[in-house]
Coordinates of N, CA, C and O and ligand atoms in Angstrom, one line a residue:
M1 N 14.7 -13.3 1.1 CA 14.6 -11.7 0.8 C 14.2 -11.1 2.3 O 14.9 -10.5 3.1
G2 N 12.7 -12.9 2.8 CA 12.9 -12.3 4.2 C 12.7 -12.9 4.8 O 14.1 -13.2 5.1
D3 N 12.8 -11.8 6.8 CA 13.4 -12.4 8.0 C 12.3 -13.0 8.2 O 11.8 -13.6 7.6
F4 N 12.7 -13.7 9.5 CA 12.1 -14.7 11.0 C 10.9 -14.2 10.7 O 9.5 -14.9 10.4
K5 N 10.3 -12.5 10.6 CA 9.5 -12.1 11.5 C 8.8 -12.1 9.8 O 7.5 -12.6 9.8
E6 N 8.8 -12.0 8.8 CA 8.3 -12.1 7.4 C 8.1 -12.8 6.5 O 7.1 -12.7 6.1
H7 N 9.3 -13.9 6.9 CA 8.6 -15.5 6.7 C 7.3 -15.6 7.3 O 6.7 -16.6 7.2
I8 N 6.8 -15.7 8.2 CA 6.7 -16.5 9.9 C 5.4 -15.5 9.7 O 3.9 -16.3 8.8
L9 N 5.0 -14.2 8.6 CA 3.4 -13.7 7.9 C 3.5 -14.2 6.5 O 1.9 -14.3 6.6
F10 N 4.3 -14.2 6.0 CA 3.8 -14.9 4.9 C 3.1 -16.4 4.6 O 2.3 -16.7 4.1
G11 N 4.3 -16.7 6.0 CA 4.0 -18.5 6.1 C 1.9 -18.6 6.4 O 1.1 -19.5 6.1
F12 N 1.4 -17.7 7.0 CA 0.3 -17.5 7.4 C -0.6 -17.0 6.5 O -1.6 -17.5 6.5
L13 N -0.6 -16.2 5.5 CA -1.4 -15.6 4.5 C -1.2 -16.9 3.5 O -2.0 -16.6 2.9
T14 N -0.4 -17.2 3.0 CA -0.2 -18.7 2.1 C -1.0 -19.8 2.8 O -2.7 -19.9 1.7
A15 N -1.4 -19.8 4.5 CA -2.0 -20.5 5.3 C -3.4 -20.4 4.5 O -4.6 -20.9 4.7
S16 N -4.0 -18.9 4.8 CA -4.9 -18.3 5.0 C -5.9 -18.3 3.5 O -6.7 -18.8 3.7
I17 N -5.1 -18.1 2.5 CA -5.1 -19.2 0.9 C -5.7 -20.0 0.8 O -6.7 -20.0 -0.1
V18 N -4.8 -20.8 1.3 CA -5.2 -22.4 1.3 C -6.3 -23.4 1.5 O -7.2 -23.6 1.2
S19 N -6.4 -22.4 3.3 CA -7.9 -22.8 3.7 C -8.6 -22.0 3.1 O -10.0 -22.7 3.6
F20 N -9.0 -21.3 2.1 CA -9.6 -20.1 2.0 C -10.0 -21.1 0.7 O -11.4 -21.4 0.5
L21 N -9.3 -22.4 0.1 CA -9.0 -22.5 -1.3 C -10.4 -23.9 -0.7 O -10.6 -24.4 -1.4
L22 N -9.6 -24.2 0.4 CA -10.4 -25.4 0.7 C -10.8 -25.4 2.1 O -11.4 -26.8 2.5
R23 N -11.7 -24.8 1.7 CA -13.0 -24.3 3.4 C -14.3 -25.3 2.2 O -14.5 -25.5 1.0
G24 N -14.9 -26.3 2.9 CA -15.4 -26.8 2.8 C -15.5 -28.4 2.8 O -15.7 -29.8 2.9
Y25 N -13.7 -29.0 2.5 CA -13.6 -29.7 2.3 C -11.9 -29.8 3.7 O -12.5 -31.3 3.9
L26 N -11.7 -28.8 4.3 CA -11.0 -29.2 5.8 C -12.1 -28.6 6.7 O -11.7 -27.5 7.5
F27 N -11.5 -30.2 7.4 CA -11.9 -29.6 8.6 C -11.0 -30.3 9.9 O -11.1 -31.4 10.0
L28 N -10.7 -29.2 10.8 CA -8.9 -30.1 12.0 C -9.1 -29.7 13.2 O -10.9 -28.9 13.7
Q29 N -9.7 -30.7 13.5 CA -9.3 -31.0 15.8 C -8.5 -29.7 16.3 O -7.6 -29.1 15.2
P30 N -9.1 -29.4 17.1 CA -8.3 -28.3 17.8 C -7.1 -28.5 17.4 O -5.3 -27.7 17.6
L31 N -6.8 -30.0 18.5 CA -5.4 -30.5 18.5 C -4.8 -30.3 17.2 O -3.1 -30.3 17.1
E32 N -5.3 -31.1 15.6 CA -4.8 -30.5 14.7 C -4.3 -29.6 13.7 O -3.6 -29.8 13.4
L33 N -5.2 -28.4 14.6 CA -5.3 -27.3 14.3 C -3.2 -26.4 15.1 O -3.6 -26.1 14.2
I34 N -3.8 -27.0 16.1 CA -2.5 -26.0 16.9 C -1.2 -27.4 16.0 O 0.2 -26.4 15.8
L35 N -0.9 -28.8 16.0 CA 0.0 -29.3 15.2 C 0.5 -28.3 13.5 O 1.4 -28.4 14.3
S36 N -0.9 -28.7 13.0 CA -0.3 -27.7 11.9 C 0.0 -26.2 11.6 O 0.8 -26.3 11.3
V37 N -0.7 -25.8 12.6 CA -0.3 -24.5 12.7 C 1.5 -23.8 12.7 O 2.1 -23.5 12.9
T38 N 2.4 -25.5 13.9 CA 3.2 -25.0 14.5 C 4.1 -25.8 13.6 O 5.3 -24.9 13.5
M39 N 3.2 -26.3 12.6 CA 4.5 -27.1 11.6 C 4.9 -26.2 10.7 O 6.1 -26.2 10.1
L40 N 3.6 -25.2 10.2 CA 3.6 -23.9 9.6 C 5.0 -23.4 9.4 O 5.4 -23.0 8.6
V41 N 5.1 -22.8 11.2 CA 5.8 -22.2 11.2 C 7.1 -22.3 11.6 O 8.1 -21.7 10.4
V42 N 7.3 -23.9 11.9 CA 9.0 -24.4 11.4 C 9.1 -24.6 10.4 O 9.6 -24.0 9.6
G43 N 7.8 -25.2 9.2 CA 9.0 -24.5 7.8 C 8.7 -23.8 7.0 O 9.5 -23.5 6.0
S44 N 7.9 -22.5 8.1 CA 8.7 -21.2 6.7 C 9.4 -20.5 7.1 O 9.8 -19.5 7.0
I45 N 10.3 -21.8 8.6 CA 11.6 -20.3 8.7 C 12.6 -22.0 8.4 O 13.7 -21.9 8.7
L46 N 12.1 -23.1 8.4 CA 12.8 -24.3 8.4 C 14.3 -23.5 6.3 O 15.5 -24.3 6.7
P47 N 14.0 -23.7 6.3 CA 15.1 -22.8 4.7 C 15.9 -22.1 5.6 O 17.5 -22.9 4.8
D48 N 16.4 -21.9 6.2 CA 16.8 -20.2 6.4 C 18.0 -21.3 7.5 O 19.3 -20.7 8.0
I49 N 17.7 -22.3 7.6 CA 18.7 -23.2 8.8 C 19.8 -23.2 7.8 O 21.3 -23.1 8.7
D50 N 20.0 -23.0 7.2 CA 21.5 -22.7 5.9 C 22.9 -21.2 6.0 O 23.5 -20.9 5.9
H51 N 21.5 -19.8 7.3 CA 22.5 -19.1 7.1 C 22.7 -18.9 9.0 O 21.9 -19.3 10.0
E52 N 23.8 -18.5 8.8 CA 24.1 -19.1 10.6 C 24.0 -18.6 11.4 O 24.1 -18.7 12.6
N53 N 24.0 -16.3 11.0 CA 22.5 -16.1 11.6 C 21.7 -15.9 12.0 O 20.9 -15.3 12.9
S54 N 20.7 -17.3 10.8 CA 18.8 -17.1 12.1 C 18.8 -18.0 13.1 O 19.6 -18.8 13.9
Y55 N 17.7 -17.9 13.4 CA 17.0 -18.5 14.8 C 16.9 -20.3 14.4 O 17.6 -20.7 15.2
V56 N 16.7 -20.7 12.9 CA 17.0 -21.5 13.0 C 17.9 -22.5 12.9 O 17.7 -24.0 13.7
H57 N 19.4 -22.0 12.6 CA 20.3 -22.6 12.3 C 20.8 -23.1 14.6 O 21.9 -23.4 14.3
R58 N 21.1 -21.8 14.8 CA 20.9 -21.5 16.1 C 20.8 -22.3 17.0 O 20.9 -23.6 18.2
A59 N 19.2 -22.9 17.1 CA 18.3 -23.1 18.0 C 18.4 -25.2 17.5 O 19.2 -25.7 17.4
A60 N 18.5 -24.8 16.4 CA 19.2 -26.6 15.7 C 20.5 -27.1 16.4 O 20.8 -28.1 16.7
K61 N 21.9 -26.5 15.8 CA 23.0 -26.2 16.9 C 22.8 -26.3 18.3 O 23.7 -26.9 19.3
A62 N 21.6 -25.8 19.0 CA 22.2 -25.8 20.1 C 21.8 -27.4 20.7 O 21.7 -27.8 22.1
L63 N 20.2 -27.4 19.3 CA 19.9 -28.8 20.1 C 20.5 -29.8 19.6 O 20.9 -30.7 20.4
A64 N 21.3 -30.1 19.1 CA 22.4 -30.9 18.4 C 23.1 -30.9 19.0 O 23.5 -32.5 19.9
S65 N 23.9 -30.2 20.0 CA 25.1 -30.1 20.6 C 24.9 -30.6 22.2 O 25.3 -31.1 22.7
V66 N 24.1 -30.5 22.5 CA 23.5 -30.9 23.7 C 22.4 -31.7 23.8 O 22.8 -32.9 24.9
G67 N 21.7 -32.3 23.0 CA 21.4 -33.5 22.9 C 22.3 -34.7 22.8 O 22.6 -35.7 22.5
A68 N 23.5 -34.5 21.7 CA 24.6 -35.5 22.1 C 25.3 -35.2 23.4 O 25.8 -36.8 24.0
A69 N 25.5 -34.7 23.9 CA 26.3 -33.9 25.3 C 25.0 -35.0 26.0 O 25.2 -35.9 26.8
V70 N 23.6 -35.4 25.8 CA 22.4 -35.9 26.4 C 22.8 -37.6 26.5 O 22.8 -37.9 27.5
L71 N 22.9 -37.8 25.4 CA 22.9 -39.2 25.0 C 24.5 -40.2 25.5 O 24.7 -40.8 25.9
S72 N 25.3 -38.8 25.1 CA 26.6 -39.3 25.9 C 26.5 -39.8 27.5 O 26.8 -40.6 28.0
L73 N 26.0 -38.4 28.3 CA 25.3 -38.6 29.7 C 24.7 -40.4 30.0 O 24.9 -40.9 30.9
V74 N 23.6 -40.8 28.7 CA 23.2 -41.1 29.1 C 23.0 -42.7 29.0 O 22.8 -43.8 29.5
L75 N 24.1 -42.5 27.7 CA 23.9 -44.1 27.3 C 25.2 -44.6 26.9 O 25.3 -46.2 26.7
L76 N 26.2 -43.9 27.9 CA 27.5 -44.4 28.2 C 27.9 -45.5 29.2 O 27.3 -44.6 30.2
P77 N 28.6 -46.1 29.6 CA 28.4 -47.3 30.5 C 29.2 -47.1 31.8 O 29.5 -48.2 32.2
F78 N 30.1 -45.0 31.0 CA 31.4 -45.4 32.2 C 30.3 -45.4 33.3 O 29.7 -45.1 33.9
P79 N 30.9 -45.1 35.3 CA 30.9 -43.4 36.3 C 30.2 -42.4 35.2 O 30.9 -42.6 34.3
I80 N 29.3 -41.6 36.5 CA 28.8 -40.7 36.1 C 30.1 -39.8 36.0 O 29.6 -38.3 34.8
H81 N 31.1 -39.8 36.6 CA 31.8 -38.1 36.8 C 32.6 -39.1 35.0 O 32.6 -37.5 34.6
V82 N 33.0 -40.0 34.9 CA 33.6 -39.9 33.4 C 32.5 -39.9 32.9 O 33.7 -38.9 31.6
N83 N 31.2 -40.2 31.9 CA 30.0 -39.6 31.6 C 30.2 -38.3 31.0 O 30.2 -37.7 30.4
F84 N 30.6 -37.3 32.6 CA 29.9 -36.3 31.9 C 31.7 -35.0 31.4 O 31.4 -34.6 31.0
V85 N 32.7 -35.7 31.6 CA 33.7 -35.6 30.5 C 33.6 -36.2 29.0 O 34.1 -35.4 27.9
F86 N 33.0 -37.1 29.2 CA 32.9 -37.7 27.6 C 32.1 -36.5 27.2 O 31.5 -36.6 25.5
S87 N 30.8 -36.1 27.8 CA 29.7 -35.5 27.3 C 29.6 -34.0 27.3 O 29.3 -33.6 26.4
S88 N 31.1 -33.3 27.5 CA 31.4 -32.6 27.4 C 31.9 -32.9 26.1 O 32.6 -31.0 25.6
A89 N 32.7 -33.6 26.2 CA 33.5 -33.0 24.2 C 32.6 -34.0 23.3 O 32.7 -33.1 22.1
A90 N 31.9 -34.2 24.0 CA 31.0 -34.8 22.5 C 30.2 -32.8 22.0 O 29.4 -33.0 21.5
F91 N 29.6 -32.2 23.1 CA 28.8 -31.6 23.3 C 30.0 -30.5 22.5 O 29.5 -29.8 21.6
L92 N 31.5 -29.9 22.7 CA 32.1 -29.5 22.2 C 32.6 -29.4 20.6 O 32.6 -29.2 20.2
L93 N 32.6 -31.3 20.1 CA 32.7 -31.0 19.2 C 31.4 -31.2 18.5 O 31.7 -30.8 17.2
V94 N 30.6 -31.8 18.8 CA 29.4 -31.2 17.1 C 29.0 -30.0 17.6 O 28.8 -28.9 16.5
Y95 N 29.7 -28.5 18.5 CA 29.4 -27.7 18.6 C 30.4 -27.0 17.5 O 29.5 -26.1 16.9
T96 N 31.2 -26.5 18.2 CA 32.6 -27.0 16.9 C 32.3 -26.6 15.0 O 32.7 -26.6 14.5
S97 N 31.8 -28.7 15.3 CA 32.1 -29.1 13.7 C 31.0 -28.7 13.4 O 31.3 -28.0 12.1
I98 N 29.3 -27.6 14.1 CA 28.1 -27.4 13.2 C 28.6 -25.9 12.9 O 28.8 -25.5 12.0
S99 N 29.4 -25.0 13.8 CA 30.2 -23.6 13.5 C 31.3 -23.7 12.7 O 31.3 -22.8 11.4
S100 N 32.4 -24.7 12.2 CA 32.4 -24.7 11.3 C 32.8 -25.5 10.4 O 33.2 -25.1 8.7
M101 N 31.0 -25.2 9.4 CA 30.9 -25.8 9.2 C 30.4 -24.8 7.8 O 29.9 -23.6 8.2
R102 N 30.7 -25.1 6.2 CA 30.7 -23.5 5.5 C 29.8 -24.2 4.9 O 30.1 -25.1 3.8
I103 N 28.8 -23.2 5.4 CA 27.4 -24.0 4.8 C 26.7 -22.3 3.3 O 27.2 -21.4 3.6
T104 N 26.4 -22.8 2.0 CA 26.2 -21.9 1.0 C 24.2 -21.3 2.0 O 24.0 -22.2 2.1
H105 N 24.5 -20.4 1.5 CA 23.4 -19.2 2.0 C 22.1 -19.7 0.5 O 23.3 -19.2 0.4
R106 N 21.4 -20.2 1.2 CA 19.9 -20.2 -0.3 C 20.6 -21.5 -1.3 O 20.7 -21.4 -2.4
G107 N 21.5 -22.3 -0.8 CA 21.9 -23.9 -1.3 C 20.4 -25.0 -2.0 O 19.7 -24.6 -1.7
F108 N 20.8 -25.5 -1.5 CA 20.0 -27.4 -1.3 C 18.7 -26.8 -0.5 O 17.6 -27.2 -0.8
T109 N 19.0 -26.2 0.8 CA 17.8 -26.0 1.6 C 16.5 -24.8 1.3 O 15.5 -25.0 1.6
H110 N 17.2 -24.6 -0.2 CA 15.8 -23.8 -0.8 C 16.2 -23.9 -2.2 O 16.1 -23.5 -2.3
S111 N 15.7 -25.1 -2.1 CA 15.0 -26.2 -3.8 C 13.9 -26.9 -3.2 O 13.8 -27.3 -2.0
F112 N 13.5 -27.5 -4.2 CA 12.6 -28.0 -4.1 C 12.2 -30.0 -4.2 O 12.0 -30.4 -3.1
S113 N 13.7 -30.1 -4.1 CA 14.1 -30.9 -3.1 C 13.6 -31.3 -2.3 O 13.6 -32.4 -1.5
F114 N 15.1 -30.7 -1.5 CA 14.8 -30.6 0.0 C 13.1 -30.1 0.6 O 12.7 -30.5 1.6
C115 N 12.3 -29.3 -0.1 CA 11.1 -29.1 0.6 C 10.0 -30.3 0.4 O 9.9 -30.8 1.7
S116 N 10.9 -31.4 -0.7 CA 9.1 -32.5 -0.6 C 10.5 -33.5 -0.2 O 9.5 -34.4 0.3
T117 N 11.8 -33.7 -0.3 CA 12.1 -34.5 1.0 C 11.5 -35.0 2.5 O 11.2 -35.2 2.9
V118 N 11.9 -33.1 3.2 CA 11.0 -32.7 4.1 C 10.1 -34.0 3.9 O 9.3 -33.2 4.9
T119 N 9.0 -32.6 3.3 CA 7.3 -32.7 3.0 C 7.3 -34.2 3.0 O 6.3 -34.8 4.3
S120 N 7.9 -34.4 2.9 CA 7.6 -36.5 3.0 C 7.7 -36.8 4.3 O 7.2 -37.8 4.6
L121 N 8.8 -36.9 4.6 CA 9.0 -37.3 6.3 C 8.4 -37.2 7.0 O 8.0 -37.0 7.3
T122 N 7.8 -35.7 7.2 CA 7.1 -35.4 8.0 C 5.6 -35.6 7.8 O 4.8 -35.7 8.8
V123 N 5.0 -36.0 6.9 CA 3.3 -36.2 6.4 C 3.2 -37.8 6.7 O 2.9 -37.8 7.5
I124 N 4.7 -38.6 6.2 CA 5.0 -40.3 6.6 C 4.9 -39.7 8.7 O 4.1 -41.6 9.3
A125 N 5.5 -39.3 9.2 CA 5.6 -39.0 10.5 C 3.9 -38.8 11.1 O 3.6 -39.0 12.0
S126 N 3.9 -37.4 11.3 CA 2.2 -37.9 11.0 C 1.3 -38.0 10.7 O 0.4 -38.3 11.6
V127 N 0.9 -39.2 9.5 CA 0.1 -40.1 10.0 C 0.5 -41.0 10.3 O -0.3 -41.4 11.3
Y128 N 1.7 -41.2 11.2 CA 2.0 -42.6 12.2 C 1.9 -42.6 13.1 O 1.5 -43.0 13.6
L129 N 2.1 -41.0 13.5 CA 2.1 -40.2 15.2 C 0.6 -40.2 15.1 O 0.6 -40.2 16.6
Y130 N 0.1 -39.6 14.4 CA -1.4 -38.3 14.9 C -2.8 -39.5 13.9 O -3.4 -38.8 13.6
A131 N -2.4 -40.0 12.6 CA -3.5 -40.7 11.7 C -4.0 -39.0 11.0 O -4.8 -39.3 10.9
S132 N -3.0 -38.9 10.7 CA -3.7 -37.0 9.9 C -2.4 -36.7 9.3 O -1.8 -36.3 9.6
P133 N -2.6 -36.9 7.4 CA -1.1 -36.3 6.9 C -1.5 -34.9 7.4 O -0.2 -33.9 6.7
V134 N -2.0 -33.9 8.0 CA -2.6 -32.4 7.8 C -1.4 -31.7 8.5 O -0.8 -30.9 8.0
P135 N -0.6 -32.0 9.4 CA 0.0 -31.6 10.2 C 1.8 -31.8 9.4 O 2.7 -30.3 8.9
G136 N 1.9 -32.5 8.6 CA 2.7 -33.0 7.8 C 2.6 -31.8 5.9 O 3.8 -31.5 5.9
L137 N 1.3 -31.9 6.3 CA 1.6 -31.1 5.0 C 2.0 -29.7 5.3 O 2.4 -28.8 4.6
A138 N 2.0 -29.5 6.5 CA 2.2 -27.8 7.4 C 3.1 -27.5 6.9 O 3.8 -25.6 6.3
V139 N 4.0 -27.8 6.6 CA 5.8 -27.9 7.0 C 5.3 -27.5 5.3 O 6.7 -26.2 5.2
G140 N 5.9 -28.8 4.7 CA 5.5 -28.6 3.1 C 4.8 -27.0 2.7 O 5.4 -25.6 2.0
L141 N 3.8 -26.6 3.0 CA 3.3 -25.5 2.5 C 4.1 -24.4 3.5 O 4.2 -23.3 2.8
G142 N 4.4 -24.2 4.3 CA 5.2 -23.3 5.3 C 6.6 -23.1 4.3 O 7.3 -22.2 3.9
M143 N 7.3 -24.3 3.5 CA 8.5 -24.1 3.1 C 7.9 -23.6 1.7 O 9.1 -22.8 1.4
I144 N 6.9 -24.0 1.3 CA 7.3 -23.4 -0.6 C 6.4 -21.3 0.2 O 7.2 -21.0 -0.8
S145 N 5.9 -21.3 0.7 CA 5.9 -19.9 1.4 C 6.9 -19.2 1.3 O 7.3 -18.2 0.5
H146 N 7.6 -20.0 1.7 CA 9.2 -19.7 2.3 C 10.2 -19.7 1.0 O 10.8 -18.3 1.1
L147 N 10.2 -19.9 0.0 CA 10.7 -20.3 -1.0 C 10.4 -19.0 -2.1 O 10.8 -18.4 -2.6
M148 N 8.7 -19.0 -2.3 CA 7.8 -17.6 -3.0 C 8.7 -16.7 -2.5 O 9.5 -15.6 -3.1
L149 N 8.6 -15.9 -0.6 CA 9.0 -14.8 -0.6 C 10.8 -14.8 -0.8 O 10.9 -13.0 -1.4
D150 N 11.3 -15.5 -0.3 CA 13.0 -15.4 -1.3 C 13.6 -15.5 -2.4 O 14.4 -15.4 -3.2
R151 N 12.3 -16.2 -3.7 CA 11.9 -15.9 -5.2 C 13.0 -16.6 -5.7 O 13.7 -17.5 -6.3
E152 N 13.0 -18.6 -4.6 CA 13.8 -19.3 -5.1 C 12.7 -20.3 -5.6 O 12.6 -20.6 -5.2
F153 N 13.6 -21.1 -7.0 CA 12.4 -22.1 -7.5 C 13.5 -22.7 -8.6 O 13.1 -22.8 -9.1
K154 N 14.1 -23.2 -7.8 CA 14.7 -24.0 -8.5 C 15.2 -25.9 -7.8 O 14.0 -25.7 -6.4
I155 N 15.4 -26.3 -8.6 CA 14.9 -28.3 -8.4 C 15.5 -28.2 -8.0 O 15.5 -29.3 -6.4
K156 N 17.4 -28.0 -7.6 CA 18.1 -29.0 -6.4 C 18.8 -27.4 -5.7 O 19.3 -26.7 -6.7
Ligands
ZN201 ZN1 15.6 -17.7 3.0

């Protein structure tokens, strides 16, 4: 249903309602608030990673292919000029592999299974890295707002 802008705005609206309901219980440090808002925005657009024209899909493709190239350059034991050849190949391989994937829009990434899996992982990472579950939970809140706006309420 929604586009990039609408998903982010609906994520903010959902966060506004939830934080109103939790007033008196939710006290965030400034850095915790910045992290949580960032994670809310990420969560509110993340399900559209299965849409090849979406910002998040293109960003993930760029990050994965450039990341593969950089890792090849840094980790391979050959001379630097040879590593550049391998990193070019790694970039092309990852980029074309992701481009050739036939993924169904509003498939698994628009399900509660994906939402709960990602939220569990981000809560664990958030507690481990920042000692607070709130930024991790914000991803889940953003994803739930996305699923509500898309009217997708499937389990898997
Ligand atoms: Zn969507």
